[in-house]
Each structure stands twice: as structure tokens, then as C-alpha cells.
XYZ file of N, CA and C in Angstrom:
687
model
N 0.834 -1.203 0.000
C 0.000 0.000 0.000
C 0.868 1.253 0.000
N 1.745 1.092 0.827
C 3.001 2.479 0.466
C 3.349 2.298 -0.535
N 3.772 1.723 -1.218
C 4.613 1.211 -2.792
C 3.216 2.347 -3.281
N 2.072 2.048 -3.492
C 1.273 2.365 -4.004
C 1.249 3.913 -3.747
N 1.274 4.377 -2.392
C 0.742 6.026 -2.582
C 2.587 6.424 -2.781
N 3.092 6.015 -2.745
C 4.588 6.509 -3.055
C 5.030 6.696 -4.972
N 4.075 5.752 -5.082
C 4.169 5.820 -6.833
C 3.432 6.691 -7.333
N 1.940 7.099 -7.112
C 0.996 8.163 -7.440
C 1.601 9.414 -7.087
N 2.699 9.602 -5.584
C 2.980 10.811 -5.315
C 4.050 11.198 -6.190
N 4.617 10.164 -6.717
C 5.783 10.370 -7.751
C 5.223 11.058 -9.072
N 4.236 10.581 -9.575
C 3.548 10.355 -10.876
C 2.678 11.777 -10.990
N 2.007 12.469 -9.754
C 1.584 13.733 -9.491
C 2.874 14.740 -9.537
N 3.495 14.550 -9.014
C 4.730 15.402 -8.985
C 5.660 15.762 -10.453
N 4.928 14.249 -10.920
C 5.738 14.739 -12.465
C 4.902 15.129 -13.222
N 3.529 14.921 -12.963
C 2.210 15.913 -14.036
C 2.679 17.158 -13.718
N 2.254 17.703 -12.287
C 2.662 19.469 -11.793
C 3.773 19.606 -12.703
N 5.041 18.788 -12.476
C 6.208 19.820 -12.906
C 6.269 19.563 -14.414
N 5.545 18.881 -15.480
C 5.137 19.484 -16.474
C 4.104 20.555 -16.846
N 3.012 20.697 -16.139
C 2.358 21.428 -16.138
C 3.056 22.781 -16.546
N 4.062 22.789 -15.336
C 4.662 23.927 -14.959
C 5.222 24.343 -16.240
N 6.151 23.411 -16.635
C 7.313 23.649 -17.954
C 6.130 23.835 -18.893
N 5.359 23.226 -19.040
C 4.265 23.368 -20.636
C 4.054 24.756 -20.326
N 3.361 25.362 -19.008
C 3.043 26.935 -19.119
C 3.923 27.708 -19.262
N 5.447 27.715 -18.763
C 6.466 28.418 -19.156
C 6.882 28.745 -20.506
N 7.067 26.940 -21.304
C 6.831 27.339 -22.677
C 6.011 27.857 -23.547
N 4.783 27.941 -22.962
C 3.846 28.382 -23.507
C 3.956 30.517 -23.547
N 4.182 30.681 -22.451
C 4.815 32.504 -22.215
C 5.498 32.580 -22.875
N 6.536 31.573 -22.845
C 8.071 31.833 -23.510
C 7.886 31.966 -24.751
N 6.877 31.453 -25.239
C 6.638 31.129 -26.573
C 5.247 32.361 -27.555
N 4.864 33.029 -26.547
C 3.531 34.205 -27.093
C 4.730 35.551 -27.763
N 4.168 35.735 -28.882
C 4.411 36.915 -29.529
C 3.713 37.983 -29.429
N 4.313 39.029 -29.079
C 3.193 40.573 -30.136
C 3.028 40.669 -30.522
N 1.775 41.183 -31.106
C 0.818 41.805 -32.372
C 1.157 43.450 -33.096
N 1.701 43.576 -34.190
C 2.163 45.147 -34.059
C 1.488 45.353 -35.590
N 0.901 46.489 -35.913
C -0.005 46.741 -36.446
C 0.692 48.195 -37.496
N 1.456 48.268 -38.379
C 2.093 49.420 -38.883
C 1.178 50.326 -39.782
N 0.741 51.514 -39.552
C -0.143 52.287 -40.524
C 0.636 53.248 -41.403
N 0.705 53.704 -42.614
C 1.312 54.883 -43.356
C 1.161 54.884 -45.059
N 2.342 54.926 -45.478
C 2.288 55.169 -46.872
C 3.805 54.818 -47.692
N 4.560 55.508 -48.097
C 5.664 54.908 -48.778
C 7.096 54.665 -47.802
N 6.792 55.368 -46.759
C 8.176 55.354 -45.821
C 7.435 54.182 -44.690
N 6.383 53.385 -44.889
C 6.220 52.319 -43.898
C 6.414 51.046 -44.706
N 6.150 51.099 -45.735
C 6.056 50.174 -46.873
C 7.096 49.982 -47.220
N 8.161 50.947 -47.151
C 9.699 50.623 -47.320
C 9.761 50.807 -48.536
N 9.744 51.595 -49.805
C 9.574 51.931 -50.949
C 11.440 51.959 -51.298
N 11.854 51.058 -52.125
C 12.824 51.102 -52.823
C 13.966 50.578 -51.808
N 13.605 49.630 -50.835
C 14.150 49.146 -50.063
C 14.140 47.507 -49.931
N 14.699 46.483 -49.697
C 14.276 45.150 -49.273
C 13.491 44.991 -48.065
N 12.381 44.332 -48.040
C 11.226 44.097 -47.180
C 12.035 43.596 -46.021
N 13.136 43.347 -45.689
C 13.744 43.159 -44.926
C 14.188 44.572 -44.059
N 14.091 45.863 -44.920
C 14.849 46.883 -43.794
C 13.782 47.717 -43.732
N 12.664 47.114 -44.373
C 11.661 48.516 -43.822
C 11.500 48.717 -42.464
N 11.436 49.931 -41.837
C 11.547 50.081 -40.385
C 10.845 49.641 -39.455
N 9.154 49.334 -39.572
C 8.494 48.251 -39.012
C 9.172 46.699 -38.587
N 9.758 46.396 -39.754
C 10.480 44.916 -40.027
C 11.609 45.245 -38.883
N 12.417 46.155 -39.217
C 13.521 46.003 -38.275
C 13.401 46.317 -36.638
N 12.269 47.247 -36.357
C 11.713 47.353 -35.307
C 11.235 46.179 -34.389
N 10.447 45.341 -35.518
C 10.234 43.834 -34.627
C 11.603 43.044 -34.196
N 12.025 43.112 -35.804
C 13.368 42.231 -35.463
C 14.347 42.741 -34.197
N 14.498 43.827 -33.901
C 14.444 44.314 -33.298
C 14.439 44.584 -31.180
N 13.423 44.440 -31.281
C 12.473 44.311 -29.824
C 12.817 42.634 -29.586
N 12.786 41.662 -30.934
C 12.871 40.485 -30.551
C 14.378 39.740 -29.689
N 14.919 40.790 -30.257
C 16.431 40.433 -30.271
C 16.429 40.737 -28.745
N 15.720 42.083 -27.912
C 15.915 42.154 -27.276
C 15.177 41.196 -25.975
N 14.623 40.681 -26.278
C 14.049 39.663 -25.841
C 11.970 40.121 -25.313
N 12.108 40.428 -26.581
C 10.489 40.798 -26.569
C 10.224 40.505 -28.223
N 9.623 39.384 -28.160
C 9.328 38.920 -29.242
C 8.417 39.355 -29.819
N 8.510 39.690 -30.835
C 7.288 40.748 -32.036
C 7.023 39.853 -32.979
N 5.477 39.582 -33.428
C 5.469 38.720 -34.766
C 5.911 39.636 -35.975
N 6.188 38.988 -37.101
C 6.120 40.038 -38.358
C 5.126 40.904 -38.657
N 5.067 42.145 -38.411
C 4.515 43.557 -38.735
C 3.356 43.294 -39.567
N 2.128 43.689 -39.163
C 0.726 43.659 -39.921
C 0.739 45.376 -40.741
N 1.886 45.198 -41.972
C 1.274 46.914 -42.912
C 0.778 46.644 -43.581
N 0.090 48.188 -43.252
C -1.035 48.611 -44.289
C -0.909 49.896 -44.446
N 0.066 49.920 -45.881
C 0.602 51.264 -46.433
C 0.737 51.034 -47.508
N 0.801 52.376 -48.709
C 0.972 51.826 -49.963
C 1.761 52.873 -49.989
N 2.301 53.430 -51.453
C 3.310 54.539 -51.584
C 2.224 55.468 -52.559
N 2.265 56.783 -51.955
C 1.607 57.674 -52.062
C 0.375 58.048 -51.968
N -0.133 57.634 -50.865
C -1.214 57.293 -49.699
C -0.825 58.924 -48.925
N -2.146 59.360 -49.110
C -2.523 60.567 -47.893
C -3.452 60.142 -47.109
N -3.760 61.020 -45.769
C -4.306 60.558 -44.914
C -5.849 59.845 -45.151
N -6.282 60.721 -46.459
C -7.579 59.710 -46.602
C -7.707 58.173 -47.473
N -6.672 58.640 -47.864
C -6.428 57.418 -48.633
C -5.992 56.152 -47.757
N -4.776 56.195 -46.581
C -4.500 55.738 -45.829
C -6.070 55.293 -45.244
N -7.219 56.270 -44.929
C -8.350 55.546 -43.867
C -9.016 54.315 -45.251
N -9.113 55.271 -46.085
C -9.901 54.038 -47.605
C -9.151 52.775 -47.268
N -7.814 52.963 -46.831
C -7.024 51.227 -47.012
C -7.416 50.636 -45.752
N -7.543 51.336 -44.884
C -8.180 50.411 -43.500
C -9.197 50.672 -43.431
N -10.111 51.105 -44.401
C -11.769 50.210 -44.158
C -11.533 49.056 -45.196
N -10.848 49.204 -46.450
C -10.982 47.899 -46.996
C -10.172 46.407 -46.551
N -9.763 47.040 -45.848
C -8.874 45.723 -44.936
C -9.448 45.403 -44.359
N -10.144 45.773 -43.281
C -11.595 45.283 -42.429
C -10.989 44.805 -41.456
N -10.252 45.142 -40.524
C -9.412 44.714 -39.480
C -10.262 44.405 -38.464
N -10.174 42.994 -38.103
C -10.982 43.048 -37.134
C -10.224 42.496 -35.738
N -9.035 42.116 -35.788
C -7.885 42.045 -34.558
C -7.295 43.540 -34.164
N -6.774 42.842 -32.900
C -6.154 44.201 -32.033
C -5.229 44.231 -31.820
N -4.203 44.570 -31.553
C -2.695 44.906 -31.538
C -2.272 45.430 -30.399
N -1.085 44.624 -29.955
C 0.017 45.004 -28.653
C 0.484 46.297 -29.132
N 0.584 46.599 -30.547
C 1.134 47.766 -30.572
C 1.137 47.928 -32.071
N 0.487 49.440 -32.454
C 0.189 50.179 -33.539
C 0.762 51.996 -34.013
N 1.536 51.758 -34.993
C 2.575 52.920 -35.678
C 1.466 53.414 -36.461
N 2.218 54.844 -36.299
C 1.139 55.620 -37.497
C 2.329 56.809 -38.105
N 2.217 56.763 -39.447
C 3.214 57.434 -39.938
C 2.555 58.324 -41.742
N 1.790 59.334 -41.519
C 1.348 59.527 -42.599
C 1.559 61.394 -42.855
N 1.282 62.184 -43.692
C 1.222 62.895 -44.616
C 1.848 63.895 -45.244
N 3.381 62.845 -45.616
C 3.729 63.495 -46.541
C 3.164 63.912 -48.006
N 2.302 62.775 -48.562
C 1.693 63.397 -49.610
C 0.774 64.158 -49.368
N -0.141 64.193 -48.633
C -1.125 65.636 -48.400
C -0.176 66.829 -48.636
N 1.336 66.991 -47.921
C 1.988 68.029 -48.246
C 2.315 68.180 -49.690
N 2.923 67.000 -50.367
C 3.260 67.061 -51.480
C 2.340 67.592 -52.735
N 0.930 67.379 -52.375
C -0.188 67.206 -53.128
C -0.625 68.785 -53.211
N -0.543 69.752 -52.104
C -0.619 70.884 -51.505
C -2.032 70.975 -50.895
N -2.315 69.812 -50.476
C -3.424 69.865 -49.604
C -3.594 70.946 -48.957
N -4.978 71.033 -48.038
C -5.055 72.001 -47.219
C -5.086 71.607 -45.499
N -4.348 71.694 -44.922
C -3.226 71.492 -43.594
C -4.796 70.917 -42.492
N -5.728 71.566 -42.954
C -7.092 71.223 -42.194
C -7.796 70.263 -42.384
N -7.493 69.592 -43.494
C -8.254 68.622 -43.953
C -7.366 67.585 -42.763
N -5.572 67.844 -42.903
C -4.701 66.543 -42.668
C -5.299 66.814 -41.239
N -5.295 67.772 -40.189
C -5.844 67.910 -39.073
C -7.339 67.209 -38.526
N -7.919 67.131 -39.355
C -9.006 66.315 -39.374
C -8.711 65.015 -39.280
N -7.974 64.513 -40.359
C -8.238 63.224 -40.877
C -6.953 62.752 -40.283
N -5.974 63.559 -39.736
C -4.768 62.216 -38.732
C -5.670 62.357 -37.404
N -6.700 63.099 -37.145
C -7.528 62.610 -35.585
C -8.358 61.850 -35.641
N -8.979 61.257 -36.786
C -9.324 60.324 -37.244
C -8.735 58.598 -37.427
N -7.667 58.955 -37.608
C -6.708 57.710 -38.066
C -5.660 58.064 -36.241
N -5.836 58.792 -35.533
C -5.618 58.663 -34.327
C -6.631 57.355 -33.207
N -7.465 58.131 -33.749
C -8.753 57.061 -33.271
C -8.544 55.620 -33.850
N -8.906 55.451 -34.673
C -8.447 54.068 -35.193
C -6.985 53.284 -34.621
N -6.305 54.224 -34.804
C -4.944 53.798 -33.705
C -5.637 52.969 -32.708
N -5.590 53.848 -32.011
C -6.197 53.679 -30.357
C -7.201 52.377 -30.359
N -8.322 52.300 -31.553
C -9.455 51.216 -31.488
C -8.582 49.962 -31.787
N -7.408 50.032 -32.703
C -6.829 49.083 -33.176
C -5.958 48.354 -31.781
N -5.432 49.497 -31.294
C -4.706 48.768 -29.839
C -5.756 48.484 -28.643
N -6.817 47.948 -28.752
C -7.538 47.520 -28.055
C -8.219 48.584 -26.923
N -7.715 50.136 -27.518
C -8.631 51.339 -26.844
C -6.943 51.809 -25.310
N -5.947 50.955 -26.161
C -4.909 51.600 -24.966
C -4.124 52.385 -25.866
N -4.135 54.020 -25.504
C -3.693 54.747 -25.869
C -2.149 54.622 -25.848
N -1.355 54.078 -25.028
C -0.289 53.730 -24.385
C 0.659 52.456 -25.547
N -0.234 51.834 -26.129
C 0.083 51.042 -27.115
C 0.643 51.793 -28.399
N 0.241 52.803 -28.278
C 0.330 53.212 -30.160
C 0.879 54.664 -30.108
N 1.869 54.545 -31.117
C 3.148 55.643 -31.237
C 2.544 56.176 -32.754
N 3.193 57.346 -33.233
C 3.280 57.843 -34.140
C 4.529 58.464 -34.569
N 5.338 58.518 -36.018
C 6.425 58.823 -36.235
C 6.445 59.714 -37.268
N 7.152 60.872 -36.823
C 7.162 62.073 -37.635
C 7.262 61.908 -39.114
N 7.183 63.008 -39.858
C 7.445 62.820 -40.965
C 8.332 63.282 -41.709
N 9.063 62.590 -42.232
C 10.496 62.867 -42.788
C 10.870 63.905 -43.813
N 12.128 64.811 -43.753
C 12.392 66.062 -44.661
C 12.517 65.122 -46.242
N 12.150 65.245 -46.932
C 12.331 64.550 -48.696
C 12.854 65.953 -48.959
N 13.191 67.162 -48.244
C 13.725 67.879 -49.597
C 15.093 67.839 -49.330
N 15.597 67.137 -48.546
C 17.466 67.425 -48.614
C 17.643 66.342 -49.823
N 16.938 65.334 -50.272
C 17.317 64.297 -50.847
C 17.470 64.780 -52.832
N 17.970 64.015 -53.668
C 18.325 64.619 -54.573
C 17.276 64.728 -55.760
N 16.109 64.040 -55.390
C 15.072 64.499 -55.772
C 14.513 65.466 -55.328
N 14.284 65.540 -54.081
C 13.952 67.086 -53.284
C 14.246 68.224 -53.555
N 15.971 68.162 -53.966
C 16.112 69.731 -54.289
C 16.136 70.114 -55.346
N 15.344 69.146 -56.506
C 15.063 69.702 -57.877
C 13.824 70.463 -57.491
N 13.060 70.531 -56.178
C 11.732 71.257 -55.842
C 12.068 72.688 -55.699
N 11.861 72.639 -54.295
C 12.115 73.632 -53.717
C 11.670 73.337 -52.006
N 13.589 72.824 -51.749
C 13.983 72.475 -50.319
C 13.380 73.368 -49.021
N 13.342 74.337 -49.122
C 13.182 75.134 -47.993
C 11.742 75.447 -47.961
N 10.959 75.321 -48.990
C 9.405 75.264 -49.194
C 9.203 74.029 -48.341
N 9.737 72.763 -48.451
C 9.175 71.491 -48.323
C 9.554 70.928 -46.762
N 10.424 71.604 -46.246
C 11.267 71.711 -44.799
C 10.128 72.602 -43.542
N 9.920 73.987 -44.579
C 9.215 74.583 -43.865
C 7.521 73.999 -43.434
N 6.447 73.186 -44.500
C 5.329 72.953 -44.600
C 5.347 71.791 -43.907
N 6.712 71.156 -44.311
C 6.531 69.552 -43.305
C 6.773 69.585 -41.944
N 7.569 71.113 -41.402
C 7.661 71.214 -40.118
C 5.866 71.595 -39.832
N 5.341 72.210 -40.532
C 3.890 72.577 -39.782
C 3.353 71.318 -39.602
N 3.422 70.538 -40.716
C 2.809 69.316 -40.213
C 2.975 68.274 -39.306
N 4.080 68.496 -38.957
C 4.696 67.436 -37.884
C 4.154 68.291 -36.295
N 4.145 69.792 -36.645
C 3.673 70.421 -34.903
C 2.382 70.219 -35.265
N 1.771 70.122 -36.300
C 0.221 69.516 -35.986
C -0.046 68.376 -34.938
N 0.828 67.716 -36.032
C 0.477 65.948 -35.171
C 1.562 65.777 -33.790
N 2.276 66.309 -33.835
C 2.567 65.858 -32.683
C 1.716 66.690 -31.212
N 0.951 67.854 -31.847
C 0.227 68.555 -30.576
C -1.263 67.728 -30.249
N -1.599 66.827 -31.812
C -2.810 66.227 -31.066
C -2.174 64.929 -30.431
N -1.002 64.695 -30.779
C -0.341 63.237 -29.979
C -0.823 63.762 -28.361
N 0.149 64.761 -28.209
C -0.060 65.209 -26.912
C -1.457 65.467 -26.140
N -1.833 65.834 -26.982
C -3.674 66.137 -26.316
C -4.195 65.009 -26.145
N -3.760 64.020 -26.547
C -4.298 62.788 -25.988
C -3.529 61.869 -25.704
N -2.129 62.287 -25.252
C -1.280 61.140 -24.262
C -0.486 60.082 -25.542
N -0.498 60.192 -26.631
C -0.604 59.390 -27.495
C 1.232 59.510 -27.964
N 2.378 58.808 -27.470
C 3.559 59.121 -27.645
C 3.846 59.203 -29.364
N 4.665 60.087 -29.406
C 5.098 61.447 -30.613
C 6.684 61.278 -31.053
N 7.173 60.198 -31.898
C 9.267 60.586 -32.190
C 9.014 61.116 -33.258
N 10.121 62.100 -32.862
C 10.519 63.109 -34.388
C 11.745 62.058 -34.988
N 11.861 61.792 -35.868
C 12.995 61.434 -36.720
C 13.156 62.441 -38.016
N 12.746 63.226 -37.791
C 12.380 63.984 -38.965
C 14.335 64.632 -38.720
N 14.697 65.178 -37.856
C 15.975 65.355 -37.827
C 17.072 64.737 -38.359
N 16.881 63.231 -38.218
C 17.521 62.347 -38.570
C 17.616 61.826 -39.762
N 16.352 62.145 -40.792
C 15.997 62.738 -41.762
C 17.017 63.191 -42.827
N 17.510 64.715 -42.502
C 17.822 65.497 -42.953
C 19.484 65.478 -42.649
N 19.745 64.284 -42.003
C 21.344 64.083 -42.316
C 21.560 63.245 -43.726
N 20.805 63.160 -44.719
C 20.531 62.622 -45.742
C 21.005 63.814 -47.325
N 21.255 65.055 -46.179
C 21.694 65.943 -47.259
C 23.784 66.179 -47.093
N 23.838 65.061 -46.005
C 25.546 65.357 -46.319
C 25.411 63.533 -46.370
N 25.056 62.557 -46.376
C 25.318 61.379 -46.667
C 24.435 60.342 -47.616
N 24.949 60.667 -48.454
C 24.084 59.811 -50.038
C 23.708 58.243 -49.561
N 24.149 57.719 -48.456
C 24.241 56.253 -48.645
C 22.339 56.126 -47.400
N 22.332 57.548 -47.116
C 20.963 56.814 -46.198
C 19.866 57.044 -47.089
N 20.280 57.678 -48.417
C 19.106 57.553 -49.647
C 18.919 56.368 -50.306
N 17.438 55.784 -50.325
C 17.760 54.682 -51.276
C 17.800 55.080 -52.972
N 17.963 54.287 -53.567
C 18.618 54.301 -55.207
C 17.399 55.099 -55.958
N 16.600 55.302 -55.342
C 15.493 56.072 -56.244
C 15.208 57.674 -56.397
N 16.574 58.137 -54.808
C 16.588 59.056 -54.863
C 15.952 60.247 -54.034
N 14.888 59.275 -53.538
C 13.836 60.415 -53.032
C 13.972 59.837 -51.297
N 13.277 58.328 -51.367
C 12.939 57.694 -49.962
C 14.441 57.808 -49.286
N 14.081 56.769 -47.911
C 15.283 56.281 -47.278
C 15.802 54.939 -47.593
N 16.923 54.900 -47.049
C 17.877 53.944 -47.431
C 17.172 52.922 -46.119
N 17.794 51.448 -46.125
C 17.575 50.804 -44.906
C 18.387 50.774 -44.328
N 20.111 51.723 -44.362
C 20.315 52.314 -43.057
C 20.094 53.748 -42.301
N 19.278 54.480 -43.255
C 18.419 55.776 -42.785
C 17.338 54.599 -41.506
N 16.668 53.986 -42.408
C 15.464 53.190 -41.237
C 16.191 52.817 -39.975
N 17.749 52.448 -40.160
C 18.209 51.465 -38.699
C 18.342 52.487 -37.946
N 18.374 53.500 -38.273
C 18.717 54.585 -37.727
C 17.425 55.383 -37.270
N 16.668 55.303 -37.932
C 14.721 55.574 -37.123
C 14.983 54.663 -36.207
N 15.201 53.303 -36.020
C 14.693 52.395 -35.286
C 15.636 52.393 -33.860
N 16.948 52.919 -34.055
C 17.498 52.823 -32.568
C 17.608 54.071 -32.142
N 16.594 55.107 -32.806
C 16.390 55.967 -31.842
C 15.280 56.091 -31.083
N 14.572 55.345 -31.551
C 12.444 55.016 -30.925
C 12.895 53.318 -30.367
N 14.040 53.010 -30.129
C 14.122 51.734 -29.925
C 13.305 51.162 -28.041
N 14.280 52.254 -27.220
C 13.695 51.844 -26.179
C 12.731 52.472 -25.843
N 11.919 53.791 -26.223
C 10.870 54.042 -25.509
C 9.653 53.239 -26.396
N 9.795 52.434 -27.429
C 8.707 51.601 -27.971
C 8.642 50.635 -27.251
N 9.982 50.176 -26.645
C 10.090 49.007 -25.864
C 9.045 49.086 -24.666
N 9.261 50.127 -23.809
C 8.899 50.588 -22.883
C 6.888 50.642 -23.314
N 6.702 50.721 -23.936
C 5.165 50.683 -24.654
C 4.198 49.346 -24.454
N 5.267 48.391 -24.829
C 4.723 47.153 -24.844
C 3.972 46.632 -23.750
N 2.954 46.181 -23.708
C 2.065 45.928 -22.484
C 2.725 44.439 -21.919
């Protein structure tokens, strides 16, 4: 009869301490959900799908031991802010995300939109942010928008036109970031070291290179980290 409860207590002891290990692996093993919104600088335009900055951002966070699945974008190249909302109603998203980027209107500038419309419609696609991260404001970042006129397509424009309008647009969005808690990186600085180094342009001239992006990404590296629920 001891033989007997000495063998069951053995045999319990080794269910629990799998139990245990199956749930560990099981944590060890859950990814994040990250949800990228924009237009040609999320999409990685003239870059390998490998360095677009979403991509390297996961890769990224993973390395650091916060595992990110591969990036859910939904951006096309030359997407303004309404165009950007047209692509996420036809996507029909109906999952939620550990964490959601929003990176849009340079073409409204390019287009010469009117600055009220983009004011409207990034508080709009703010909202959606927010619905997309499951209503936690705390989840979802937004990333400035980058100078295109130092680049060598840019200054066939007119650089200091395109420096000046994209700065209004970036204190737009980053003042409704703030009005609603909603964290705000400028890379837009980082940007514009693109007018003394040809190699963070990619080959088309206009976008970034994918070491312009590595360079978005380890500067938003740890306070995105810090985001993650």
C-alpha cells in the first residue's frame, strides 16, 4: 500500500512539474501583435522588405528579448491621410494589436493639400490607432514625418518650401499626440542628415535607405520598448 501512494505521489509530482514547464513554454513562446499604418516610408519603398523600419523594429524588440510577430502593414506609396483611412476600411481589421505605428502625410503636403483637412483626418486615423490597440492609448506611437527635400530628388523642388510645410505638419500631429497622451518621435531630424550622406538615400533618390530606417529604429528603440504591455 506504500509502494502504491509513493508511486501516485511520484507520478503527481511529475504531471505538476510538467504542467509547470508546458506553461512556461507556452509565455516563452507568445508573440506581439504590431499593427504598422502609413504610406511609402512604412512600406519601405525602394528598399528590401527586410529593412523597412516596421520589419527592423520587430526584429528588433525580438532580439531584445520581446518577441514581435512580423509587422501587420497597411501602407501603400503615395497614400494621404484619406487614402490611408480608404485602405483600412478595406482591410476590415478586425484584430487588435500590442502595438500600432502611425506614420502619414507626406503626400497631403506634397499634393498641396489644405493642412485642415490633414488635421481632421490624422484625428481620425488617431482614433483608429487607439481602437486598433484595443482602446490603450499607451500602445500606439506615431512617427514624424520625414524632410524629402534634402534628398536629390527634393532639391530639384524647392527644399526650404518642403522643410518649412513639413515642419507645420509634424507640430500639428505631434500637438494632437499630446492632447491625448498618445507618444510622438521626431525622426524627422535624422531625416535630414541625408543631405551630407548619399548612402541613407535609397537608389530612387527620393525615400530612405535601410540604413536611414536602422537609424529611425534605434532611436524610438527603447521608448517603444517601454510601450509594450
Amino acid at each position: 500500500m506504500k509502494h502504491i501512494s509513493l508511486v501516485c505521489a511520484c507520478l503527481l509530482s511529475l504531471f505538476l512539474y510538467s504542467c509547470e514547464n508546458t506553461s512556461e513554454l507556452a509565455v516563452a513562446s507568445e508573440e506581439y501583435s504590431y499593427l504598422a499604418l502609413g504610406d511609402s516610408y512604412t512600406i519601405g519603398e525602394s528598399v528590401d522588405s527586410t529593412m523597412r523600419w516596421p520589419v527592423q523594429l520587430a526584429d528588433s524588440l525580438s532580439q531584445r528579448g520581446f518577441p514581435v510577430s512580423p509587422p501587420k502593414i497597411i501602407a501603400t506609396t503615395g497614400w494621404t491621410s484619406d487614402e490611408l483611412m480608404q485602405g483600412i476600411i478595406k482591410a476590415n481589421i478586425q484584430d487588435t494589436f500590442d502595438l500600432v505605428s502611425l506614420l502619414i502625410g507626406v503626400n497631403n503636403q506634397y499634393r498641396g493639400y489644405d493642412t485642415a483637412q490633414y488635421r481632421f483626418e490624422f484625428q481620425e486615423l488617431l482614433y483608429r490607432s487607439i481602437e486598433f490597440a484595443g482602446g490603450v492609448t499607451g500602445q500606439v506611437f506615431v512617427v514624424s514625418i520625414p524632410d524629402y527635400g534634402v534628398t536629390p530628388f527634393g532639391q530639384t523642388k524647392d527644399p526650404e518650401k518642403i522643410a518649412r510645410e513639413l515642419d507645420i505638419y509634424n507640430d500639428m500631429a505631434r500637438k494632437m499626440c499630446t492632447a491625448r497622451g498618445i507618444a510622438f518621435y521626431n525622426i524627422t531630424d535624422i531625416s535630414r542628415k541625408a543631405d551630407e550622406n548619399a548612402e541613407l538615400v535609397a537608389s530612387d533618390d527620393l525615400h530612405p535607405s535601410g540604413k536611414m530606417y536602422t537609424q529611425w529604429v534605434a532611436h524610438i528603440l527603447a521608448e517603444v520598448q517601454a510601450q509594450l504591455p
